[in-house]
Coordinates of C-alpha atoms in Angstrom, one line a residue:
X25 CA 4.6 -33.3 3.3
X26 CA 4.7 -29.2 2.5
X27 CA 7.8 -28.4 0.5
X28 CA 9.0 -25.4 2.0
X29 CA 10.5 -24.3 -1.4
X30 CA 6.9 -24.5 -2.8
X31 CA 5.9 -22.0 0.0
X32 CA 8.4 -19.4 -0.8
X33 CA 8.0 -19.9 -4.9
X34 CA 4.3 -19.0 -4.3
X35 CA 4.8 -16.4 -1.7
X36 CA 7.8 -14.8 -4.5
X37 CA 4.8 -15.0 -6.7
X38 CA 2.1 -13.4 -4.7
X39 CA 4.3 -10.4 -3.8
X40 CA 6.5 -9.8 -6.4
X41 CA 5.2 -11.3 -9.5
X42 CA 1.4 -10.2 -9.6
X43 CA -0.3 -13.4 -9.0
X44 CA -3.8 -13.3 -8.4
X45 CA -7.0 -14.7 -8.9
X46 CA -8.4 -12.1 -11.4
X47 CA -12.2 -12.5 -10.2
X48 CA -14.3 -15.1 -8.5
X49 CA -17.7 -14.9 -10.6
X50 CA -21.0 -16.1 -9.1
X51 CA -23.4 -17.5 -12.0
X52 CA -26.8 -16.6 -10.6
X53 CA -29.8 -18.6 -13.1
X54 CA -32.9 -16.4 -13.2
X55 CA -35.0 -18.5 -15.7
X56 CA -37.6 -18.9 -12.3
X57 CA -37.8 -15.2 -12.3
X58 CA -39.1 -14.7 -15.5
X59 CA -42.5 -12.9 -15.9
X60 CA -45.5 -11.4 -17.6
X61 CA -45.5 -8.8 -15.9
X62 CA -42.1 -6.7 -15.9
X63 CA -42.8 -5.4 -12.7
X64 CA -42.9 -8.6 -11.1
X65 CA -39.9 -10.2 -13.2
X66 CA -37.7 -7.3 -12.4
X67 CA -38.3 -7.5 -8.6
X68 CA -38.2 -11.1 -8.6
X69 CA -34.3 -10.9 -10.5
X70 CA -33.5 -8.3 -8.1
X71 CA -34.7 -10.1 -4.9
X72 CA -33.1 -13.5 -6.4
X73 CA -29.4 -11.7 -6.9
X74 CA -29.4 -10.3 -3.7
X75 CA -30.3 -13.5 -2.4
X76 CA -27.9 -15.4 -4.1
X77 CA -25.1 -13.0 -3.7
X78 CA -25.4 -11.4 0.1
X79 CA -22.0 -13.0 1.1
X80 CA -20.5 -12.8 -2.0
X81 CA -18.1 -10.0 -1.6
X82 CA -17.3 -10.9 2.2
X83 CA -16.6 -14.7 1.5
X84 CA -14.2 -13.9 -1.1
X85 CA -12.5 -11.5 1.4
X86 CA -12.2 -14.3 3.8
X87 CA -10.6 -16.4 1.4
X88 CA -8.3 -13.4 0.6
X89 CA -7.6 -13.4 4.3
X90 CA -7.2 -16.5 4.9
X91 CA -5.2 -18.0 2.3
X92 CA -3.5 -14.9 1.9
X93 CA -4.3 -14.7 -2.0
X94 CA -5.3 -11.5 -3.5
X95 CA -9.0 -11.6 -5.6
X96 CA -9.0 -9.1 -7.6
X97 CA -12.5 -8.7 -8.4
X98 CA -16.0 -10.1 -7.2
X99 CA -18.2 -10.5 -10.5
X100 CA -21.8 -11.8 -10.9
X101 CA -23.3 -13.8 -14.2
X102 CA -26.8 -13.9 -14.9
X103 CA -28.9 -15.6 -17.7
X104 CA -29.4 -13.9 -20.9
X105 CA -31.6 -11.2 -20.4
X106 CA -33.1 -11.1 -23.9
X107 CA -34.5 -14.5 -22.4
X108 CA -36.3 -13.2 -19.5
X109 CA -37.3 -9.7 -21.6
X110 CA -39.2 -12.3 -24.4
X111 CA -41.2 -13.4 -21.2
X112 CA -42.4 -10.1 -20.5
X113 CA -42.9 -8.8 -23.7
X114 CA -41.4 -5.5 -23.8
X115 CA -40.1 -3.3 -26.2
X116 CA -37.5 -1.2 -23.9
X117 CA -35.0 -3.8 -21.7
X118 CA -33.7 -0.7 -19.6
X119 CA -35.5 -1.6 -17.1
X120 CA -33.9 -4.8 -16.5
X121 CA -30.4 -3.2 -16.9
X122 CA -31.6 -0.6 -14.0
X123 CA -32.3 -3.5 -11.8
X124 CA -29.0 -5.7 -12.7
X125 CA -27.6 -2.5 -11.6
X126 CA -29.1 -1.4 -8.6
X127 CA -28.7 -5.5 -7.3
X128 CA -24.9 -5.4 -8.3
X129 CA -24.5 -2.3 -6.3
X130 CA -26.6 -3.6 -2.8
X131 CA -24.2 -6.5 -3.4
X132 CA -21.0 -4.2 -3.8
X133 CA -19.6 -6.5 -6.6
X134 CA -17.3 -5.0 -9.5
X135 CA -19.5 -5.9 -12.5
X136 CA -22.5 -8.0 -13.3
X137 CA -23.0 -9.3 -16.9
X138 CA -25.5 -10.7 -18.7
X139 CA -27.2 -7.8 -20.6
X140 CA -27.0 -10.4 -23.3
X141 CA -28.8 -11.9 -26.5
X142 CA -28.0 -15.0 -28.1
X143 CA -29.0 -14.4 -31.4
X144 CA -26.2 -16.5 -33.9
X145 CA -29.1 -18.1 -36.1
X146 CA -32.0 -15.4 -35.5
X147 CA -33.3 -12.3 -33.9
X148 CA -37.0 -13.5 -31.7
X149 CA -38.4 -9.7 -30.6
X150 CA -37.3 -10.1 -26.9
X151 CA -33.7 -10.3 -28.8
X152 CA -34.6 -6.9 -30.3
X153 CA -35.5 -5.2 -27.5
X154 CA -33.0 -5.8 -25.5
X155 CA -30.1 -5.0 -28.4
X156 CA -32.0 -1.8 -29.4
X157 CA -32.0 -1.2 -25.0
X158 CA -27.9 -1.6 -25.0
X159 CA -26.7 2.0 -25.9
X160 CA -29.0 3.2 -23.5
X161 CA -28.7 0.5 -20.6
X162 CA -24.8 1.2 -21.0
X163 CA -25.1 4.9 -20.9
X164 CA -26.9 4.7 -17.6
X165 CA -25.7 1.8 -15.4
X166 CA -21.7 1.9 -14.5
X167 CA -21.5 -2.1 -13.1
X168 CA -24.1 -3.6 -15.5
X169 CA -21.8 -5.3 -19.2
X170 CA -23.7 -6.6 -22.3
X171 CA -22.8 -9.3 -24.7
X172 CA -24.5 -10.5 -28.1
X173 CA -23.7 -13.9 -29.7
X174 CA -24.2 -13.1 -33.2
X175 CA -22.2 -16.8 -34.7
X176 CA -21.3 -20.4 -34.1
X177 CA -19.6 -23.0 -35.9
X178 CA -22.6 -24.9 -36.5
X179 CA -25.1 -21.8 -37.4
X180 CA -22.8 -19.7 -39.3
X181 CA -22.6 -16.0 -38.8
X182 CA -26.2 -13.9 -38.7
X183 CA -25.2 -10.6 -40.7
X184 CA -28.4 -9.3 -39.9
X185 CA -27.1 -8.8 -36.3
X186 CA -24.0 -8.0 -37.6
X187 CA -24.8 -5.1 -39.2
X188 CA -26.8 -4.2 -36.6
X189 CA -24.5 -4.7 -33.8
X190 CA -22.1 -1.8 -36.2
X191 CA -25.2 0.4 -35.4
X192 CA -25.7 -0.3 -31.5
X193 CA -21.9 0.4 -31.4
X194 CA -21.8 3.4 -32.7
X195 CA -25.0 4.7 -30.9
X196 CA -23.2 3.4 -27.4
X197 CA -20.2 5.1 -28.1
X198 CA -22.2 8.7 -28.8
X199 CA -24.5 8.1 -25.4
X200 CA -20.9 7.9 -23.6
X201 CA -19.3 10.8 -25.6
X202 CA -18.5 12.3 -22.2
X203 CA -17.0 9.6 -20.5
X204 CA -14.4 8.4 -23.4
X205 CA -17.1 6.5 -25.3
X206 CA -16.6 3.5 -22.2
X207 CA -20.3 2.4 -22.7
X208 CA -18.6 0.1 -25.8
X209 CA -15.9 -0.8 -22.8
X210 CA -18.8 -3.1 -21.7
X211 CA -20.0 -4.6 -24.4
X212 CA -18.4 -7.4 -26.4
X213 CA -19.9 -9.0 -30.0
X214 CA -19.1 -12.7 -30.0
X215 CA -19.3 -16.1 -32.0
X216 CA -19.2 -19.2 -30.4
X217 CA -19.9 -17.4 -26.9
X218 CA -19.2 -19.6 -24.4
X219 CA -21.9 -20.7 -21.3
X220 CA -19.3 -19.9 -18.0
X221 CA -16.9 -17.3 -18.9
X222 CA -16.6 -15.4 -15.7
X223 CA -14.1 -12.8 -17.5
X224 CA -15.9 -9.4 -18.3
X225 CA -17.7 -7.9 -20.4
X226 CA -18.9 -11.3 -22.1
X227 CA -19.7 -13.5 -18.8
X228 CA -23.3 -14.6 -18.7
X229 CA -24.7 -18.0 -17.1
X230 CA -25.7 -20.3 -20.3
X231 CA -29.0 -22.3 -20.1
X232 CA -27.0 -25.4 -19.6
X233 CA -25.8 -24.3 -16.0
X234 CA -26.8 -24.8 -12.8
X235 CA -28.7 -22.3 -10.7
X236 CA -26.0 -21.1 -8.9
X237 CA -22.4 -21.4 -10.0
X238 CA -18.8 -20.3 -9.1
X239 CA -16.4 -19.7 -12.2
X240 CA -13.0 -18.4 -11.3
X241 CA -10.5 -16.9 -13.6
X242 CA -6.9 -17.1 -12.7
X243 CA -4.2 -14.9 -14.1
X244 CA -0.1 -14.8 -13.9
X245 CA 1.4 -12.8 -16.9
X246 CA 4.4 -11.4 -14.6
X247 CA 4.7 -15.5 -13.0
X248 CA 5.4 -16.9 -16.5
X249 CA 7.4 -13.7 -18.0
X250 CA 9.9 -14.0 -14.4
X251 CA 10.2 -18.0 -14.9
X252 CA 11.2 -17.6 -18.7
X253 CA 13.6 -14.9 -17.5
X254 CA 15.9 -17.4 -16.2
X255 CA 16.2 -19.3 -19.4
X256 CA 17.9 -16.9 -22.0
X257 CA 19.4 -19.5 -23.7
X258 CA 16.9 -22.6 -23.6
X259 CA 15.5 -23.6 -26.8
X260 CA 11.5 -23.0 -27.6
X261 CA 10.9 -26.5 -26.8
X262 CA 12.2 -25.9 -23.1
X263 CA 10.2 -22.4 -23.0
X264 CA 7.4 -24.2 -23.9
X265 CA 8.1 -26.4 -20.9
X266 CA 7.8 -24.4 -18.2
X267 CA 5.6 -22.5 -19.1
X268 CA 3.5 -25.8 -18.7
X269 CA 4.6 -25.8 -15.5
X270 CA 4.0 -22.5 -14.3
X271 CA 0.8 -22.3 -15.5
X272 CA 0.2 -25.9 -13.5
X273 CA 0.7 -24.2 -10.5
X274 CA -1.0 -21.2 -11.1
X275 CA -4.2 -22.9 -12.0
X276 CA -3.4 -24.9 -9.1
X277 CA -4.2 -21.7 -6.7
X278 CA -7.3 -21.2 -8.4
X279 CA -8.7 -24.5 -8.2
X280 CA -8.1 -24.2 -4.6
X281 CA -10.2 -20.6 -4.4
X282 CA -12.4 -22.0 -6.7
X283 CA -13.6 -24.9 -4.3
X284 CA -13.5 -22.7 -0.7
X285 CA -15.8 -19.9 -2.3
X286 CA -18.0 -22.7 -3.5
X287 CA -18.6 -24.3 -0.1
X288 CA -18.6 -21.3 1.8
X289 CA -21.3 -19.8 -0.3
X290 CA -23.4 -23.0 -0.8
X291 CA -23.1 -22.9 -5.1
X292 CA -21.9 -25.5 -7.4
X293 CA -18.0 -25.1 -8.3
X294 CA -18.3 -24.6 -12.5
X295 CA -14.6 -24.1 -13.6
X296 CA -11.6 -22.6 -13.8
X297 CA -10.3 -20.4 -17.2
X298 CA -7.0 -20.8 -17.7
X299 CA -6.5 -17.7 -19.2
X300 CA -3.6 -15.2 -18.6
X301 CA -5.3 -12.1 -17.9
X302 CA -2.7 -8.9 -18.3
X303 CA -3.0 -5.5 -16.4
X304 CA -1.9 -1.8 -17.1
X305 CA 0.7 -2.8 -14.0
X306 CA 4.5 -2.7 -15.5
X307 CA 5.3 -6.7 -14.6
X308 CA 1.6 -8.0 -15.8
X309 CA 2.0 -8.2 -19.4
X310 CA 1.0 -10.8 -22.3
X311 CA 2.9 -8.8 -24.5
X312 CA 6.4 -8.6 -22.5
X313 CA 6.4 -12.7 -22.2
X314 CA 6.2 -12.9 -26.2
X315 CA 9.2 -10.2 -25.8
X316 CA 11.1 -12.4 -23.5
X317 CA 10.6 -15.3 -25.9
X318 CA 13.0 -13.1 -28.0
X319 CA 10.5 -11.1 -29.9
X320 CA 12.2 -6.9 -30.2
X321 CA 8.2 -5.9 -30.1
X322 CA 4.6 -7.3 -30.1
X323 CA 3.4 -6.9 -33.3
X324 CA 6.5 -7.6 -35.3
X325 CA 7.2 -10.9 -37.3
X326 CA 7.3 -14.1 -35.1
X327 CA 4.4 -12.2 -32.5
X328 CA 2.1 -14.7 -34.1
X329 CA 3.9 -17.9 -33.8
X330 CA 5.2 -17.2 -30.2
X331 CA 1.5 -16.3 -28.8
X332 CA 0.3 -19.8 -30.3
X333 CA 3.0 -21.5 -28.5
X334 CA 2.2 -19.5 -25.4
X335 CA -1.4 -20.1 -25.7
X336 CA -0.8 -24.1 -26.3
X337 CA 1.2 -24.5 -23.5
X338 CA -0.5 -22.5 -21.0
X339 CA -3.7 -25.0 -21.4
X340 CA -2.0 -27.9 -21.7
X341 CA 0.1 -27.0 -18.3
X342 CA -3.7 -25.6 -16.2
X343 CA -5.8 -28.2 -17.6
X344 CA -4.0 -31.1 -15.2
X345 CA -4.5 -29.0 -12.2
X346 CA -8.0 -28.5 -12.2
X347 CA -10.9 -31.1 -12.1
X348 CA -13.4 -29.0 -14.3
X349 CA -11.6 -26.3 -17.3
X350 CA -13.5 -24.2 -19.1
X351 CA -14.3 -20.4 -19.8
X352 CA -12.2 -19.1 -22.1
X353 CA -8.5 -20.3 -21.4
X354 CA -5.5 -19.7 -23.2
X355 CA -4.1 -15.5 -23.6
X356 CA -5.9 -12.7 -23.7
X357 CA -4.5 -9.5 -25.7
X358 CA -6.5 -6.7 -25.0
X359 CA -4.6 -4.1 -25.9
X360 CA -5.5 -1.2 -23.4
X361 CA -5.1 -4.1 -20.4
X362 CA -1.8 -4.4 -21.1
X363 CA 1.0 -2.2 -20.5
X364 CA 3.0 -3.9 -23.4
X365 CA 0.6 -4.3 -25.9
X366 CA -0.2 -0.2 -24.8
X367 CA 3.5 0.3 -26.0
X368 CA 3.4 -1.4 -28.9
X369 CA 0.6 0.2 -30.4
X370 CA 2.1 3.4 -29.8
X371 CA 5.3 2.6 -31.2
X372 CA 2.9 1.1 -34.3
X373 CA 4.7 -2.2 -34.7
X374 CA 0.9 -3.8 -33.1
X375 CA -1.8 -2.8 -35.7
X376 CA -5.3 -3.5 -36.1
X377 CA -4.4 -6.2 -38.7
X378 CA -1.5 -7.7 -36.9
X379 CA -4.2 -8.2 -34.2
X380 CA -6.5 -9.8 -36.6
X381 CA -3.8 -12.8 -37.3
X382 CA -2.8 -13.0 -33.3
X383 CA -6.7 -13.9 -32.5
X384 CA -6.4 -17.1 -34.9
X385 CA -4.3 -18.6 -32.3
X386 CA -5.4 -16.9 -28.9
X387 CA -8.4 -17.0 -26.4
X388 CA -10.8 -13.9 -27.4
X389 CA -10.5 -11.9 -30.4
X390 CA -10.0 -8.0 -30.9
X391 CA -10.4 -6.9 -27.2
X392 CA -10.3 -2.8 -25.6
X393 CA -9.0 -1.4 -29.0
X394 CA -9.8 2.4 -29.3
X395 CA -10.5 3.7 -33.1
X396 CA -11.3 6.8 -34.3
X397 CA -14.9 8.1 -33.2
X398 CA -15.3 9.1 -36.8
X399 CA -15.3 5.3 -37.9
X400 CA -18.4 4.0 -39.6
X401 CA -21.0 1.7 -38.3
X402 CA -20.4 -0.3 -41.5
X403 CA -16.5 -0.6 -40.8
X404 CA -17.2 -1.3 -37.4
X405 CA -19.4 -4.3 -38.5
X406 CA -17.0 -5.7 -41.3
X407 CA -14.4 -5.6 -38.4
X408 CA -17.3 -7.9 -36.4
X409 CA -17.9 -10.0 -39.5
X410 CA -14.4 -10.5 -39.9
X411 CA -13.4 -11.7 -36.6
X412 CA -16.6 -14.0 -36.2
X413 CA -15.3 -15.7 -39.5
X414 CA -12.1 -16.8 -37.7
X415 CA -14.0 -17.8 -34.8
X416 CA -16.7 -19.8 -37.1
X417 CA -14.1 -21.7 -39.0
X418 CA -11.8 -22.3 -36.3
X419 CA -14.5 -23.6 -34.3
X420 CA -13.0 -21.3 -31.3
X421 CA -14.8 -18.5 -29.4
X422 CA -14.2 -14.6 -30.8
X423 CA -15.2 -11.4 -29.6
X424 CA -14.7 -7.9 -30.4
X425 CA -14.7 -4.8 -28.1
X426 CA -14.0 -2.0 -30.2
X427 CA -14.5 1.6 -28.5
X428 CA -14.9 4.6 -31.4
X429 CA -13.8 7.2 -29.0
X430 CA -15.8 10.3 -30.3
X431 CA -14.1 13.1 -31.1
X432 CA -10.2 11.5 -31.3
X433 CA -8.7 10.5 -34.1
X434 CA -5.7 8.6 -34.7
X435 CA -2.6 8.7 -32.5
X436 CA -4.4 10.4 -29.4
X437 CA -4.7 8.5 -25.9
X438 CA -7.6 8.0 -24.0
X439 CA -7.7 6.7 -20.5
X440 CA -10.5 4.3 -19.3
X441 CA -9.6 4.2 -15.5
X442 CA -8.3 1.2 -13.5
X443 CA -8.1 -2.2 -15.0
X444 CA -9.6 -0.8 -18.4
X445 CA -6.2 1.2 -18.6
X446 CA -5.5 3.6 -21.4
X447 CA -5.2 3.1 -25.0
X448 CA -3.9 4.9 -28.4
X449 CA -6.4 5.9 -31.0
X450 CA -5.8 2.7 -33.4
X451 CA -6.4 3.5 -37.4
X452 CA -8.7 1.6 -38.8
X453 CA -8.6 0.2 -42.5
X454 CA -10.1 3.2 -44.7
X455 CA -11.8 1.0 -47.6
X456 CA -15.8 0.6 -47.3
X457 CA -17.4 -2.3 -47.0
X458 CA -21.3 -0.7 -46.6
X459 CA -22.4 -3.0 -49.9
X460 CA -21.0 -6.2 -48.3
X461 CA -22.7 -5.4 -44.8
X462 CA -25.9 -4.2 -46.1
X463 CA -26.2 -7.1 -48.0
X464 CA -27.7 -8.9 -44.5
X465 CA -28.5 -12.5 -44.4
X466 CA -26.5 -15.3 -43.4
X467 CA -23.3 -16.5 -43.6
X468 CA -23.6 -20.2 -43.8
X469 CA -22.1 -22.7 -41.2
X470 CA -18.6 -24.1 -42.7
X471 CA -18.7 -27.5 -43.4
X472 CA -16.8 -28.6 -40.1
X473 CA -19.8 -27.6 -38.5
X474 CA -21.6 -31.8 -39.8
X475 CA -19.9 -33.2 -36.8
X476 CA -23.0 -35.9 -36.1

């Protein structure tokens, strides 16, 4: 029977309270298109994508039509293309990027990812080549986003790619000088990287997938911070509570998209992440629920505490409404995707270091954070090492995507354009860690990591 309050509470949502389905992600395995011969390999991934992905954009509107819900963006996923580069031997990967790109553009999608490398316990020389490709690959391509895994919980953390990861950074952000540095807007430094994260820049389809998949990521910060609104007085324990249960029915919706794009487009339905993904829209924010929970600002004491409870609840509330859960799931915070988490950092009560603690207890890690373009490659890999050691230990996924914005320093803006958003120039810690980086090797896997 359809309860007609149901209808309206959605509808209230759809219109007023920025629910959406923040991308529907096609996973598109090109292991069979690997090749000696570049030439050959590159037309084969193009041919494959183009394939795989010729309705994508147009089924997607259907569903939009039909069901009335909005999807933001049409992403693609593609296998690590460090994998398919060690096939062919190559010492310059820009060539793959340039067909990743032209493919993502016949297919009109928003972004492709998968300019990737998986190398958490060691660097092979298609790995190489395709990291030392990135600053360039990035520089030239506007759709194409590039992830490294450089630690897990059971490898430890490679400070070899670590500290070479600081390097490609830095290099990215100088081949983008004219466009804000955004080159590092699409590329994200991981541990624990997960194998269907349709979210951007980090998606790429792991090697346990299938050979075509749909991963949709749902989204409602304005949904839970308007159903907390009518609670000022209910204790956390309530708070906690429906939040549950709006994220129930959020995750609802995309399980529902999820299995229609699916069918229609003849691919296996992976999952659906859970996570609350904020915008630069006033009414979208991560940060403004923590404020409604009673919090004056994001960054100040409590910010910590009231993001775990967010996060916690959040999963426990999405993971009864959909059959398969995975990606990433919980809260993102990244802070130039988020209108709040943009005025916190200005007013300074969100540092770098406040940050640090809210990714213990969160989804990602340190996400869209502009420092100063004068900031070292050595500081920007102690800010990797860092993070990966929360992930590591935690056994949890963490990423960083740091922008040095050349030529800004601390307390200028910088605009990225549309869901990237705009971001203050963040200080960064000024004490060097060069001896600690440069030392290289490995980190070793914490002893949580004997689970067998």
């Amino acid at each position: 029977m359809i309860n007609f309050n149901e209808v309206n509470e959605t509808i209230q949502m759809l219109d007023n309270q920025h629910l959406d389905v923040r991308t529907v992600t096609m996973g598109i395995s090109l292991y069979d298109c690997a090749d000696s011969d570049k030439n050959k390999a590159c037309t084969q991934i193009y041919d494959k994508i183009c394939s795989k992905a010729e309705h994508l954009v147009t089924e997607c509107e259907k569903i939009e039509k039909n069901l009335g819900i909005p999807i933001v963006n049409k992403r693609i996923s593609v296998t690590p293309i460090a994998h398919i580069a060690s096939a062919a031997r190559v010492n310059d990967a820009v060539c793959f990027a340039k067909t990743l790109e032209k493919a993502a553009q016949n297919v009109g999608v928003n972004f492709l990812g998968g300019f990737s490398a998986l190398v958490h316990k060691g660097i092979t020389p298609g790995d190489m080549a395709l990291i030392n490709s990135i600053p360039e690959a990035m520089a030239v391509t506007d759709h194409i986003c590039s992830s490294v895994n450089i630690g897990s919980t059971r490898a430890g953390i490679n400070m070899d790619a670590v500290l070479k990861m600081g390097q490609i950074i830095r290099q990215t952000a100088e081949m983008t000088t004219d466009n804000s540095s955004i080159g590092c807007a699409k590329l994200v430094v991981f541990c624990n990287a997960v194998e269907d994260n349709p979210f951007m820049a980090g998606a790429f389809l792991g090697c346990g997938e299938g050979d075509c998949v749909i991963n949709v990521g749902v989204s409602g910060p304005g949904v839970v911070k308007c159903a907390l609104e009518k609670m000022p007085d209910a204790s956390l324990g309530e708070l906690a509570e429906e939040i549950k249960k709006t994220a129930f029915k959020i995750t609802r919706m995309g399980q529902l998209v999820a299995t229609r794009a699916a069918e229609s487009l003849n691919a296996q339905f992976g999952i659906v992440d859970l996570s609350l993904a904020p915008t630069p829209t006033m009414g979208d924010s991560v940060a403004h629920i923590l404020e409604e929970m009673g919090l004056s600002s994001t960054g100040g004491p409590g910010t910590t505490a009231a993001l775990a409870m967010l996060n916690d609840a959040v999963k426990k509330g999405g993971v009864m409404a959909s059959s398969h859960v995975g990606g990433l799931s919980g809260a993102f915070i990244p802070v130039s995707e988020d209108i709040g988490m943009i005025n916190a950092a200005k007013a300074g009560t969100l540092t770098l270091e406040k940050l640090e603690a809210m990714t213990c207890v969160c989804s990602v890690g340190l996400d869209m954070i502009a420092i100063p373009g004068d900031t070292s490659a050595a500081t920007i890999s102690g800010i990797i090492a860092d993070e990966a050691a929360i992930g590591m230990v935690n056994s949890k996924t963490t990423a960083v995507r740091v922008i040095p914005v050349i030529n800004k320093g601390v307390g200028e803006m910088v605009s990225f354009g549309g869901l990237l958003g705009e971001a203050p120039i963040m200080p960064v810690n000024s004490a060097n860690c060069e001896k600690f980086i440069s030392r290289a090797g490995r980190i070793p896997a914490p002893l949580q990591s004997l689970k067998n």
